[in-house]
PDB file with SEQRES, HELIX, SHEET and CRYST1 records, atoms N, CA, C and O in Angstrom:
SEQRES   1 A   76  UNK UNK UNK UNK UNK UNK UNK UNK UNK UNK UNK UNK UNK          
SEQRES   2 A   76  UNK UNK UNK UNK UNK UNK UNK UNK UNK UNK UNK UNK UNK          
SEQRES   3 A   76  UNK UNK UNK UNK UNK UNK UNK UNK UNK UNK UNK UNK UNK          
SEQRES   4 A   76  UNK UNK UNK UNK UNK UNK UNK UNK UNK UNK UNK UNK UNK          
SEQRES   5 A   76  UNK UNK UNK UNK UNK UNK UNK UNK UNK UNK UNK UNK UNK          
SEQRES   6 A   76  UNK UNK UNK UNK UNK UNK UNK UNK UNK UNK UNK                  
HELIX    1 AA1 UNK A    2  UNK A   13  1                                  12    
HELIX    2 AA2 UNK A   14  UNK A   18  3                                   5    
HELIX    3 AA3 UNK A   29  UNK A   31  5                                   3    
HELIX    4 AA4 UNK A   39  UNK A   54  1                                  16    
HELIX    5 AA5 UNK A   60  UNK A   75  1                                  16    
CRYST1    1.000    1.000    1.000  90.00  90.00  90.00 P 1           1          
ATOM      1  N   UNK A   1      11.446   1.703  -8.742  1.00  0.00           N  
ATOM      2  CA  UNK A   1      10.265   1.955  -9.518  1.00  0.00           C  
ATOM      3  C   UNK A   1       9.550   0.633  -9.798  1.00  0.00           C  
ATOM      4  O   UNK A   1       8.327   0.524  -9.708  1.00  0.00           O  
ATOM      5  N   UNK A   2      10.356  -0.350 -10.136  1.00  0.00           N  
ATOM      6  CA  UNK A   2       9.770  -1.695 -10.343  1.00  0.00           C  
ATOM      7  C   UNK A   2       9.032  -2.242  -9.188  1.00  0.00           C  
ATOM      8  O   UNK A   2       7.997  -2.896  -9.322  1.00  0.00           O  
ATOM      9  N   UNK A   3       9.614  -1.948  -7.977  1.00  0.00           N  
ATOM     10  CA  UNK A   3       8.964  -2.467  -6.766  1.00  0.00           C  
ATOM     11  C   UNK A   3       7.608  -1.825  -6.518  1.00  0.00           C  
ATOM     12  O   UNK A   3       6.647  -2.487  -6.126  1.00  0.00           O  
ATOM     13  N   UNK A   4       7.555  -0.492  -6.761  1.00  0.00           N  
ATOM     14  CA  UNK A   4       6.240   0.144  -6.633  1.00  0.00           C  
ATOM     15  C   UNK A   4       5.269  -0.343  -7.601  1.00  0.00           C  
ATOM     16  O   UNK A   4       4.102  -0.553  -7.271  1.00  0.00           O  
ATOM     17  N   UNK A   5       5.748  -0.552  -8.911  1.00  0.00           N  
ATOM     18  CA  UNK A   5       4.812  -0.991  -9.958  1.00  0.00           C  
ATOM     19  C   UNK A   5       4.312  -2.474  -9.628  1.00  0.00           C  
ATOM     20  O   UNK A   5       3.127  -2.777  -9.765  1.00  0.00           O  
ATOM     21  N   UNK A   6       5.187  -3.297  -9.228  1.00  0.00           N  
ATOM     22  CA  UNK A   6       4.747  -4.634  -8.879  1.00  0.00           C  
ATOM     23  C   UNK A   6       3.851  -4.717  -7.714  1.00  0.00           C  
ATOM     24  O   UNK A   6       2.916  -5.516  -7.685  1.00  0.00           O  
ATOM     25  N   UNK A   7       4.136  -3.856  -6.698  1.00  0.00           N  
ATOM     26  CA  UNK A   7       3.250  -3.780  -5.541  1.00  0.00           C  
ATOM     27  C   UNK A   7       1.877  -3.352  -5.934  1.00  0.00           C  
ATOM     28  O   UNK A   7       0.917  -3.949  -5.448  1.00  0.00           O  
ATOM     29  N   UNK A   8       1.697  -2.346  -6.790  1.00  0.00           N  
ATOM     30  CA  UNK A   8       0.407  -1.886  -7.214  1.00  0.00           C  
ATOM     31  C   UNK A   8      -0.351  -2.943  -8.019  1.00  0.00           C  
ATOM     32  O   UNK A   8      -1.565  -3.104  -7.896  1.00  0.00           O  
ATOM     33  N   UNK A   9       0.439  -3.678  -8.873  1.00  0.00           N  
ATOM     34  CA  UNK A   9      -0.175  -4.738  -9.664  1.00  0.00           C  
ATOM     35  C   UNK A   9      -0.677  -5.813  -8.763  1.00  0.00           C  
ATOM     36  O   UNK A   9      -1.793  -6.282  -8.986  1.00  0.00           O  
ATOM     37  N   UNK A  10       0.043  -6.250  -7.763  1.00  0.00           N  
ATOM     38  CA  UNK A  10      -0.375  -7.225  -6.829  1.00  0.00           C  
ATOM     39  C   UNK A  10      -1.563  -6.784  -6.015  1.00  0.00           C  
ATOM     40  O   UNK A  10      -2.439  -7.599  -5.723  1.00  0.00           O  
ATOM     41  N   UNK A  11      -1.624  -5.563  -5.649  1.00  0.00           N  
ATOM     42  CA  UNK A  11      -2.762  -5.040  -4.961  1.00  0.00           C  
ATOM     43  C   UNK A  11      -4.017  -5.083  -5.801  1.00  0.00           C  
ATOM     44  O   UNK A  11      -5.079  -5.442  -5.293  1.00  0.00           O  
ATOM     45  N   UNK A  12      -3.929  -4.732  -7.058  1.00  0.00           N  
ATOM     46  CA  UNK A  12      -5.100  -4.874  -7.879  1.00  0.00           C  
ATOM     47  C   UNK A  12      -5.608  -6.298  -8.112  1.00  0.00           C  
ATOM     48  O   UNK A  12      -6.806  -6.543  -8.255  1.00  0.00           O  
ATOM     49  N   UNK A  13      -4.637  -7.234  -8.143  1.00  0.00           N  
ATOM     50  CA  UNK A  13      -5.088  -8.662  -8.187  1.00  0.00           C  
ATOM     51  C   UNK A  13      -5.729  -9.021  -6.957  1.00  0.00           C  
ATOM     52  O   UNK A  13      -6.739  -9.724  -7.012  1.00  0.00           O  
ATOM     53  N   UNK A  14      -5.252  -8.609  -5.790  1.00  0.00           N  
ATOM     54  CA  UNK A  14      -5.918  -8.945  -4.513  1.00  0.00           C  
ATOM     55  C   UNK A  14      -7.336  -8.352  -4.493  1.00  0.00           C  
ATOM     56  O   UNK A  14      -8.295  -9.028  -4.119  1.00  0.00           O  
ATOM     57  N   UNK A  15      -7.460  -7.019  -4.920  1.00  0.00           N  
ATOM     58  CA  UNK A  15      -8.698  -6.358  -4.842  1.00  0.00           C  
ATOM     59  C   UNK A  15      -9.748  -6.932  -5.817  1.00  0.00           C  
ATOM     60  O   UNK A  15     -10.923  -7.007  -5.459  1.00  0.00           O  
ATOM     61  N   UNK A  16      -9.357  -7.335  -7.024  1.00  0.00           N  
ATOM     62  CA  UNK A  16     -10.301  -7.651  -8.011  1.00  0.00           C  
ATOM     63  C   UNK A  16     -10.571  -9.227  -8.119  1.00  0.00           C  
ATOM     64  O   UNK A  16     -11.629  -9.670  -8.566  1.00  0.00           O  
ATOM     65  N   UNK A  17      -9.558 -10.001  -7.688  1.00  0.00           N  
ATOM     66  CA  UNK A  17      -9.727 -11.476  -7.861  1.00  0.00           C  
ATOM     67  C   UNK A  17      -9.694 -12.249  -6.566  1.00  0.00           C  
ATOM     68  O   UNK A  17     -10.599 -13.054  -6.344  1.00  0.00           O  
ATOM     69  N   UNK A  18      -8.728 -12.068  -5.700  1.00  0.00           N  
ATOM     70  CA  UNK A  18      -8.549 -12.869  -4.516  1.00  0.00           C  
ATOM     71  C   UNK A  18      -9.371 -12.502  -3.341  1.00  0.00           C  
ATOM     72  O   UNK A  18      -9.854 -13.385  -2.632  1.00  0.00           O  
ATOM     73  N   UNK A  19      -9.565 -11.182  -3.085  1.00  0.00           N  
ATOM     74  CA  UNK A  19     -10.326 -10.706  -1.933  1.00  0.00           C  
ATOM     75  C   UNK A  19     -11.479  -9.861  -2.297  1.00  0.00           C  
ATOM     76  O   UNK A  19     -11.469  -8.667  -1.999  1.00  0.00           O  
ATOM     77  N   UNK A  20     -12.493 -10.408  -2.934  1.00  0.00           N  
ATOM     78  CA  UNK A  20     -13.667  -9.593  -3.307  1.00  0.00           C  
ATOM     79  C   UNK A  20     -14.448  -9.144  -2.075  1.00  0.00           C  
ATOM     80  O   UNK A  20     -14.520  -9.874  -1.087  1.00  0.00           O  
ATOM     81  N   UNK A  21     -15.023  -7.971  -2.127  1.00  0.00           N  
ATOM     82  CA  UNK A  21     -15.777  -7.487  -1.038  1.00  0.00           C  
ATOM     83  C   UNK A  21     -17.079  -8.147  -0.970  1.00  0.00           C  
ATOM     84  O   UNK A  21     -17.785  -8.139  -1.979  1.00  0.00           O  
ATOM     85  N   UNK A  22     -17.498  -8.745   0.147  1.00  0.00           N  
ATOM     86  CA  UNK A  22     -18.797  -9.382   0.276  1.00  0.00           C  
ATOM     87  C   UNK A  22     -19.960  -8.358   0.243  1.00  0.00           C  
ATOM     88  O   UNK A  22     -19.742  -7.231   0.687  1.00  0.00           O  
ATOM     89  N   UNK A  23     -21.109  -8.655  -0.224  1.00  0.00           N  
ATOM     90  CA  UNK A  23     -22.244  -7.733  -0.225  1.00  0.00           C  
ATOM     91  C   UNK A  23     -22.766  -7.662   1.158  1.00  0.00           C  
ATOM     92  O   UNK A  23     -23.479  -8.572   1.583  1.00  0.00           O  
ATOM     93  N   UNK A  24     -22.448  -6.610   1.909  1.00  0.00           N  
ATOM     94  CA  UNK A  24     -22.898  -6.487   3.319  1.00  0.00           C  
ATOM     95  C   UNK A  24     -24.110  -5.541   3.478  1.00  0.00           C  
ATOM     96  O   UNK A  24     -24.834  -5.626   4.470  1.00  0.00           O  
ATOM     97  N   UNK A  25     -24.318  -4.679   2.540  1.00  0.00           N  
ATOM     98  CA  UNK A  25     -25.459  -3.800   2.549  1.00  0.00           C  
ATOM     99  C   UNK A  25     -25.999  -3.568   1.203  1.00  0.00           C  
ATOM    100  O   UNK A  25     -25.329  -3.841   0.207  1.00  0.00           O  
ATOM    101  N   UNK A  26     -27.221  -3.061   1.130  1.00  0.00           N  
ATOM    102  CA  UNK A  26     -27.791  -2.683  -0.105  1.00  0.00           C  
ATOM    103  C   UNK A  26     -27.498  -1.195  -0.306  1.00  0.00           C  
ATOM    104  O   UNK A  26     -27.991  -0.322   0.408  1.00  0.00           O  
ATOM    105  N   UNK A  27     -26.651  -0.960  -1.339  1.00  0.00           N  
ATOM    106  CA  UNK A  27     -26.243   0.411  -1.733  1.00  0.00           C  
ATOM    107  C   UNK A  27     -25.931   0.439  -3.154  1.00  0.00           C  
ATOM    108  O   UNK A  27     -25.722  -0.604  -3.775  1.00  0.00           O  
ATOM    109  N   UNK A  28     -25.889   1.654  -3.723  1.00  0.00           N  
ATOM    110  CA  UNK A  28     -25.514   1.809  -5.201  1.00  0.00           C  
ATOM    111  C   UNK A  28     -24.094   1.243  -5.375  1.00  0.00           C  
ATOM    112  O   UNK A  28     -23.306   1.184  -4.430  1.00  0.00           O  
ATOM    113  N   UNK A  29     -23.805   0.839  -6.586  1.00  0.00           N  
ATOM    114  CA  UNK A  29     -22.473   0.210  -6.898  1.00  0.00           C  
ATOM    115  C   UNK A  29     -21.419   1.227  -6.668  1.00  0.00           C  
ATOM    116  O   UNK A  29     -20.310   0.835  -6.306  1.00  0.00           O  
ATOM    117  N   UNK A  30     -21.643   2.471  -6.837  1.00  0.00           N  
ATOM    118  CA  UNK A  30     -20.573   3.427  -6.655  1.00  0.00           C  
ATOM    119  C   UNK A  30     -20.030   3.437  -5.236  1.00  0.00           C  
ATOM    120  O   UNK A  30     -18.863   3.769  -5.026  1.00  0.00           O  
ATOM    121  N   UNK A  31     -20.851   3.081  -4.262  1.00  0.00           N  
ATOM    122  CA  UNK A  31     -20.377   2.986  -2.892  1.00  0.00           C  
ATOM    123  C   UNK A  31     -19.836   1.613  -2.455  1.00  0.00           C  
ATOM    124  O   UNK A  31     -19.246   1.490  -1.382  1.00  0.00           O  
ATOM    125  N   UNK A  32     -20.035   0.613  -3.268  1.00  0.00           N  
ATOM    126  CA  UNK A  32     -19.666  -0.727  -2.943  1.00  0.00           C  
ATOM    127  C   UNK A  32     -18.368  -1.169  -3.600  1.00  0.00           C  
ATOM    128  O   UNK A  32     -18.108  -2.372  -3.606  1.00  0.00           O  
ATOM    129  N   UNK A  33     -17.529  -0.294  -4.156  1.00  0.00           N  
ATOM    130  CA  UNK A  33     -16.281  -0.746  -4.809  1.00  0.00           C  
ATOM    131  C   UNK A  33     -15.314  -1.206  -3.702  1.00  0.00           C  
ATOM    132  O   UNK A  33     -15.363  -0.736  -2.565  1.00  0.00           O  
ATOM    133  N   UNK A  34     -14.466  -2.111  -4.075  1.00  0.00           N  
ATOM    134  CA  UNK A  34     -13.525  -2.706  -3.193  1.00  0.00           C  
ATOM    135  C   UNK A  34     -12.369  -1.726  -2.907  1.00  0.00           C  
ATOM    136  O   UNK A  34     -11.717  -1.265  -3.844  1.00  0.00           O  
ATOM    137  N   UNK A  35     -12.117  -1.414  -1.685  1.00  0.00           N  
ATOM    138  CA  UNK A  35     -11.082  -0.486  -1.364  1.00  0.00           C  
ATOM    139  C   UNK A  35     -10.028  -1.061  -0.439  1.00  0.00           C  
ATOM    140  O   UNK A  35      -9.262  -0.297   0.147  1.00  0.00           O  
ATOM    141  N   UNK A  36      -9.957  -2.341  -0.286  1.00  0.00           N  
ATOM    142  CA  UNK A  36      -8.941  -2.919   0.562  1.00  0.00           C  
ATOM    143  C   UNK A  36      -8.254  -4.000  -0.253  1.00  0.00           C  
ATOM    144  O   UNK A  36      -8.943  -4.800  -0.885  1.00  0.00           O  
ATOM    145  N   UNK A  37      -6.969  -4.059  -0.269  1.00  0.00           N  
ATOM    146  CA  UNK A  37      -5.997  -3.123   0.233  1.00  0.00           C  
ATOM    147  C   UNK A  37      -5.967  -1.812  -0.506  1.00  0.00           C  
ATOM    148  O   UNK A  37      -6.168  -1.773  -1.720  1.00  0.00           O  
ATOM    149  N   UNK A  38      -5.733  -0.802   0.169  1.00  0.00           N  
ATOM    150  CA  UNK A  38      -5.720   0.549  -0.397  1.00  0.00           C  
ATOM    151  C   UNK A  38      -4.439   0.752  -1.318  1.00  0.00           C  
ATOM    152  O   UNK A  38      -3.333   0.301  -1.018  1.00  0.00           O  
ATOM    153  N   UNK A  39      -4.687   1.426  -2.385  1.00  0.00           N  
ATOM    154  CA  UNK A  39      -3.653   1.756  -3.284  1.00  0.00           C  
ATOM    155  C   UNK A  39      -2.661   2.790  -2.677  1.00  0.00           C  
ATOM    156  O   UNK A  39      -1.450   2.753  -2.895  1.00  0.00           O  
ATOM    157  N   UNK A  40      -3.255   3.681  -1.927  1.00  0.00           N  
ATOM    158  CA  UNK A  40      -2.434   4.755  -1.259  1.00  0.00           C  
ATOM    159  C   UNK A  40      -1.463   4.118  -0.230  1.00  0.00           C  
ATOM    160  O   UNK A  40      -0.289   4.476  -0.139  1.00  0.00           O  
ATOM    161  N   UNK A  41      -2.022   3.156   0.536  1.00  0.00           N  
ATOM    162  CA  UNK A  41      -1.157   2.525   1.545  1.00  0.00           C  
ATOM    163  C   UNK A  41      -0.093   1.559   0.849  1.00  0.00           C  
ATOM    164  O   UNK A  41       1.019   1.375   1.344  1.00  0.00           O  
ATOM    165  N   UNK A  42      -0.491   0.991  -0.264  1.00  0.00           N  
ATOM    166  CA  UNK A  42       0.467   0.210  -1.039  1.00  0.00           C  
ATOM    167  C   UNK A  42       1.607   1.027  -1.538  1.00  0.00           C  
ATOM    168  O   UNK A  42       2.761   0.614  -1.424  1.00  0.00           O  
ATOM    169  N   UNK A  43       1.329   2.156  -2.081  1.00  0.00           N  
ATOM    170  CA  UNK A  43       2.399   3.064  -2.599  1.00  0.00           C  
ATOM    171  C   UNK A  43       3.289   3.479  -1.461  1.00  0.00           C  
ATOM    172  O   UNK A  43       4.513   3.456  -1.596  1.00  0.00           O  
ATOM    173  N   UNK A  44       2.688   3.875  -0.300  1.00  0.00           N  
ATOM    174  CA  UNK A  44       3.516   4.388   0.830  1.00  0.00           C  
ATOM    175  C   UNK A  44       4.495   3.245   1.288  1.00  0.00           C  
ATOM    176  O   UNK A  44       5.683   3.488   1.499  1.00  0.00           O  
ATOM    177  N   UNK A  45       3.982   2.052   1.427  1.00  0.00           N  
ATOM    178  CA  UNK A  45       4.760   0.929   1.976  1.00  0.00           C  
ATOM    179  C   UNK A  45       5.847   0.493   0.951  1.00  0.00           C  
ATOM    180  O   UNK A  45       6.977   0.180   1.324  1.00  0.00           O  
ATOM    181  N   UNK A  46       5.460   0.485  -0.373  1.00  0.00           N  
ATOM    182  CA  UNK A  46       6.423   0.107  -1.341  1.00  0.00           C  
ATOM    183  C   UNK A  46       7.562   1.159  -1.533  1.00  0.00           C  
ATOM    184  O   UNK A  46       8.695   0.785  -1.835  1.00  0.00           O  
ATOM    185  N   UNK A  47       7.262   2.444  -1.361  1.00  0.00           N  
ATOM    186  CA  UNK A  47       8.278   3.380  -1.363  1.00  0.00           C  
ATOM    187  C   UNK A  47       9.192   3.248  -0.150  1.00  0.00           C  
ATOM    188  O   UNK A  47      10.402   3.446  -0.258  1.00  0.00           O  
ATOM    189  N   UNK A  48       8.606   2.909   1.025  1.00  0.00           N  
ATOM    190  CA  UNK A  48       9.366   2.678   2.216  1.00  0.00           C  
ATOM    191  C   UNK A  48      10.373   1.513   1.955  1.00  0.00           C  
ATOM    192  O   UNK A  48      11.553   1.619   2.287  1.00  0.00           O  
ATOM    193  N   UNK A  49       9.890   0.442   1.374  1.00  0.00           N  
ATOM    194  CA  UNK A  49      10.735  -0.720   1.108  1.00  0.00           C  
ATOM    195  C   UNK A  49      11.862  -0.368   0.095  1.00  0.00           C  
ATOM    196  O   UNK A  49      13.014  -0.767   0.261  1.00  0.00           O  
ATOM    197  N   UNK A  50      11.482   0.389  -0.953  1.00  0.00           N  
ATOM    198  CA  UNK A  50      12.486   0.780  -1.949  1.00  0.00           C  
ATOM    199  C   UNK A  50      13.531   1.733  -1.388  1.00  0.00           C  
ATOM    200  O   UNK A  50      14.689   1.642  -1.795  1.00  0.00           O  
ATOM    201  N   UNK A  51      13.186   2.659  -0.459  1.00  0.00           N  
ATOM    202  CA  UNK A  51      14.145   3.513   0.165  1.00  0.00           C  
ATOM    203  C   UNK A  51      15.084   2.719   1.080  1.00  0.00           C  
ATOM    204  O   UNK A  51      16.294   2.941   1.124  1.00  0.00           O  
ATOM    205  N   UNK A  52      14.467   1.789   1.805  1.00  0.00           N  
ATOM    206  CA  UNK A  52      15.328   0.976   2.635  1.00  0.00           C  
ATOM    207  C   UNK A  52      16.378   0.163   1.816  1.00  0.00           C  
ATOM    208  O   UNK A  52      17.532   0.031   2.222  1.00  0.00           O  
ATOM    209  N   UNK A  53      15.941  -0.363   0.671  1.00  0.00           N  
ATOM    210  CA  UNK A  53      16.829  -1.133  -0.185  1.00  0.00           C  
ATOM    211  C   UNK A  53      17.964  -0.352  -0.710  1.00  0.00           C  
ATOM    212  O   UNK A  53      19.076  -0.873  -0.805  1.00  0.00           O  
ATOM    213  N   UNK A  54      17.732   0.949  -1.078  1.00  0.00           N  
ATOM    214  CA  UNK A  54      18.771   1.748  -1.730  1.00  0.00           C  
ATOM    215  C   UNK A  54      19.551   2.656  -0.800  1.00  0.00           C  
ATOM    216  O   UNK A  54      20.490   3.312  -1.250  1.00  0.00           O  
ATOM    217  N   UNK A  55      19.201   2.724   0.495  1.00  0.00           N  
ATOM    218  CA  UNK A  55      19.825   3.664   1.353  1.00  0.00           C  
ATOM    219  C   UNK A  55      21.110   2.973   1.918  1.00  0.00           C  
ATOM    220  O   UNK A  55      21.236   1.748   1.932  1.00  0.00           O  
ATOM    221  N   UNK A  56      22.036   3.832   2.376  1.00  0.00           N  
ATOM    222  CA  UNK A  56      23.261   3.358   3.001  1.00  0.00           C  
ATOM    223  C   UNK A  56      22.905   2.770   4.401  1.00  0.00           C  
ATOM    224  O   UNK A  56      21.893   3.105   5.017  1.00  0.00           O  
ATOM    225  N   UNK A  57      23.764   1.919   4.827  1.00  0.00           N  
ATOM    226  CA  UNK A  57      23.422   1.153   6.074  1.00  0.00           C  
ATOM    227  C   UNK A  57      23.410   2.069   7.255  1.00  0.00           C  
ATOM    228  O   UNK A  57      22.662   1.793   8.193  1.00  0.00           O  
ATOM    229  N   UNK A  58      24.180   3.151   7.299  1.00  0.00           N  
ATOM    230  CA  UNK A  58      24.195   3.995   8.466  1.00  0.00           C  
ATOM    231  C   UNK A  58      22.996   4.912   8.520  1.00  0.00           C  
ATOM    232  O   UNK A  58      22.679   5.427   9.592  1.00  0.00           O  
ATOM    233  N   UNK A  59      22.296   5.146   7.379  1.00  0.00           N  
ATOM    234  CA  UNK A  59      21.069   5.982   7.394  1.00  0.00           C  
ATOM    235  C   UNK A  59      19.826   5.078   7.364  1.00  0.00           C  
ATOM    236  O   UNK A  59      18.722   5.615   7.456  1.00  0.00           O  
ATOM    237  N   UNK A  60      19.922   3.784   7.245  1.00  0.00           N  
ATOM    238  CA  UNK A  60      18.784   2.886   7.048  1.00  0.00           C  
ATOM    239  C   UNK A  60      17.791   2.938   8.207  1.00  0.00           C  
ATOM    240  O   UNK A  60      16.575   2.919   8.016  1.00  0.00           O  
ATOM    241  N   UNK A  61      18.353   3.003   9.421  1.00  0.00           N  
ATOM    242  CA  UNK A  61      17.471   3.020  10.573  1.00  0.00           C  
ATOM    243  C   UNK A  61      16.579   4.243  10.627  1.00  0.00           C  
ATOM    244  O   UNK A  61      15.363   4.143  10.791  1.00  0.00           O  
ATOM    245  N   UNK A  62      17.207   5.403  10.484  1.00  0.00           N  
ATOM    246  CA  UNK A  62      16.372   6.674  10.471  1.00  0.00           C  
ATOM    247  C   UNK A  62      15.456   6.797   9.296  1.00  0.00           C  
ATOM    248  O   UNK A  62      14.355   7.326   9.446  1.00  0.00           O  
ATOM    249  N   UNK A  63      15.840   6.343   8.146  1.00  0.00           N  
ATOM    250  CA  UNK A  63      14.904   6.355   6.970  1.00  0.00           C  
ATOM    251  C   UNK A  63      13.778   5.423   7.169  1.00  0.00           C  
ATOM    252  O   UNK A  63      12.653   5.739   6.783  1.00  0.00           O  
ATOM    253  N   UNK A  64      14.021   4.239   7.774  1.00  0.00           N  
ATOM    254  CA  UNK A  64      12.982   3.328   8.004  1.00  0.00           C  
ATOM    255  C   UNK A  64      11.974   3.890   9.009  1.00  0.00           C  
ATOM    256  O   UNK A  64      10.763   3.781   8.821  1.00  0.00           O  
ATOM    257  N   UNK A  65      12.486   4.479  10.054  1.00  0.00           N  
ATOM    258  CA  UNK A  65      11.573   5.075  11.044  1.00  0.00           C  
ATOM    259  C   UNK A  65      10.687   6.188  10.453  1.00  0.00           C  
ATOM    260  O   UNK A  65       9.471   6.195  10.647  1.00  0.00           O  
ATOM    261  N   UNK A  66      11.297   7.093   9.753  1.00  0.00           N  
ATOM    262  CA  UNK A  66      10.507   8.169   9.113  1.00  0.00           C  
ATOM    263  C   UNK A  66       9.496   7.734   8.154  1.00  0.00           C  
ATOM    264  O   UNK A  66       8.338   8.150   8.190  1.00  0.00           O  
ATOM    265  N   UNK A  67       9.942   6.878   7.279  1.00  0.00           N  
ATOM    266  CA  UNK A  67       9.064   6.289   6.264  1.00  0.00           C  
ATOM    267  C   UNK A  67       7.959   5.502   6.835  1.00  0.00           C  
ATOM    268  O   UNK A  67       6.830   5.533   6.346  1.00  0.00           O  
ATOM    269  N   UNK A  68       8.294   4.746   7.936  1.00  0.00           N  
ATOM    270  CA  UNK A  68       7.261   3.851   8.494  1.00  0.00           C  
ATOM    271  C   UNK A  68       6.172   4.776   9.170  1.00  0.00           C  
ATOM    272  O   UNK A  68       4.975   4.501   9.083  1.00  0.00           O  
ATOM    273  N   UNK A  69       6.628   5.853   9.828  1.00  0.00           N  
ATOM    274  CA  UNK A  69       5.632   6.780  10.407  1.00  0.00           C  
ATOM    275  C   UNK A  69       4.678   7.332   9.330  1.00  0.00           C  
ATOM    276  O   UNK A  69       3.466   7.430   9.519  1.00  0.00           O  
ATOM    277  N   UNK A  70       5.278   7.677   8.223  1.00  0.00           N  
ATOM    278  CA  UNK A  70       4.547   8.252   7.135  1.00  0.00           C  
ATOM    279  C   UNK A  70       3.499   7.168   6.506  1.00  0.00           C  
ATOM    280  O   UNK A  70       2.344   7.470   6.205  1.00  0.00           O  
ATOM    281  N   UNK A  71       4.021   5.952   6.358  1.00  0.00           N  
ATOM    282  CA  UNK A  71       3.177   4.897   5.834  1.00  0.00           C  
ATOM    283  C   UNK A  71       2.046   4.555   6.825  1.00  0.00           C  
ATOM    284  O   UNK A  71       0.923   4.301   6.389  1.00  0.00           O  
ATOM    285  N   UNK A  72       2.298   4.544   8.074  1.00  0.00           N  
ATOM    286  CA  UNK A  72       1.259   4.274   9.111  1.00  0.00           C  
ATOM    287  C   UNK A  72       0.237   5.430   9.062  1.00  0.00           C  
ATOM    288  O   UNK A  72      -0.965   5.182   9.162  1.00  0.00           O  
ATOM    289  N   UNK A  73       0.689   6.663   8.914  1.00  0.00           N  
ATOM    290  CA  UNK A  73      -0.246   7.788   8.808  1.00  0.00           C  
ATOM    291  C   UNK A  73      -1.110   7.636   7.554  1.00  0.00           C  
ATOM    292  O   UNK A  73      -2.313   7.882   7.631  1.00  0.00           O  
ATOM    293  N   UNK A  74      -0.591   7.268   6.478  1.00  0.00           N  
ATOM    294  CA  UNK A  74      -1.378   7.125   5.256  1.00  0.00           C  
ATOM    295  C   UNK A  74      -2.308   5.926   5.461  1.00  0.00           C  
ATOM    296  O   UNK A  74      -3.462   6.036   5.046  1.00  0.00           O  
ATOM    297  N   UNK A  75      -1.938   4.838   6.034  1.00  0.00           N  
ATOM    298  CA  UNK A  75      -2.753   3.703   6.259  1.00  0.00           C  
ATOM    299  C   UNK A  75      -3.927   3.951   7.232  1.00  0.00           C  
ATOM    300  O   UNK A  75      -5.033   3.437   7.063  1.00  0.00           O  
ATOM    301  N   UNK A  76      -3.637   4.728   8.207  1.00  0.00           N  
ATOM    302  CA  UNK A  76      -4.654   4.992   9.229  1.00  0.00           C  
ATOM    303  C   UNK A  76      -5.621   6.065   8.692  1.00  0.00           C  
ATOM    304  O   UNK A  76      -6.564   6.448   9.385  1.00  0.00           O  
TER     305      UNK A  76                                                      
END                                                                             
């Protein structure tokens, strides 16, 4: 749970402070919010890492593969 929370906090720091979106087009502010890195992708990847950390070593490979496919699907 802490890993997911820290990942989301770090994502917000990146979105708001370190990686601001450059003004590429003239559009209303509602369409110009910063959406990278995505919070959905951050949650998917941090849950993947948390499951890998707490899983048994014999199940770790299959859990990693399944969660990685899910995280890639969310990211794309």
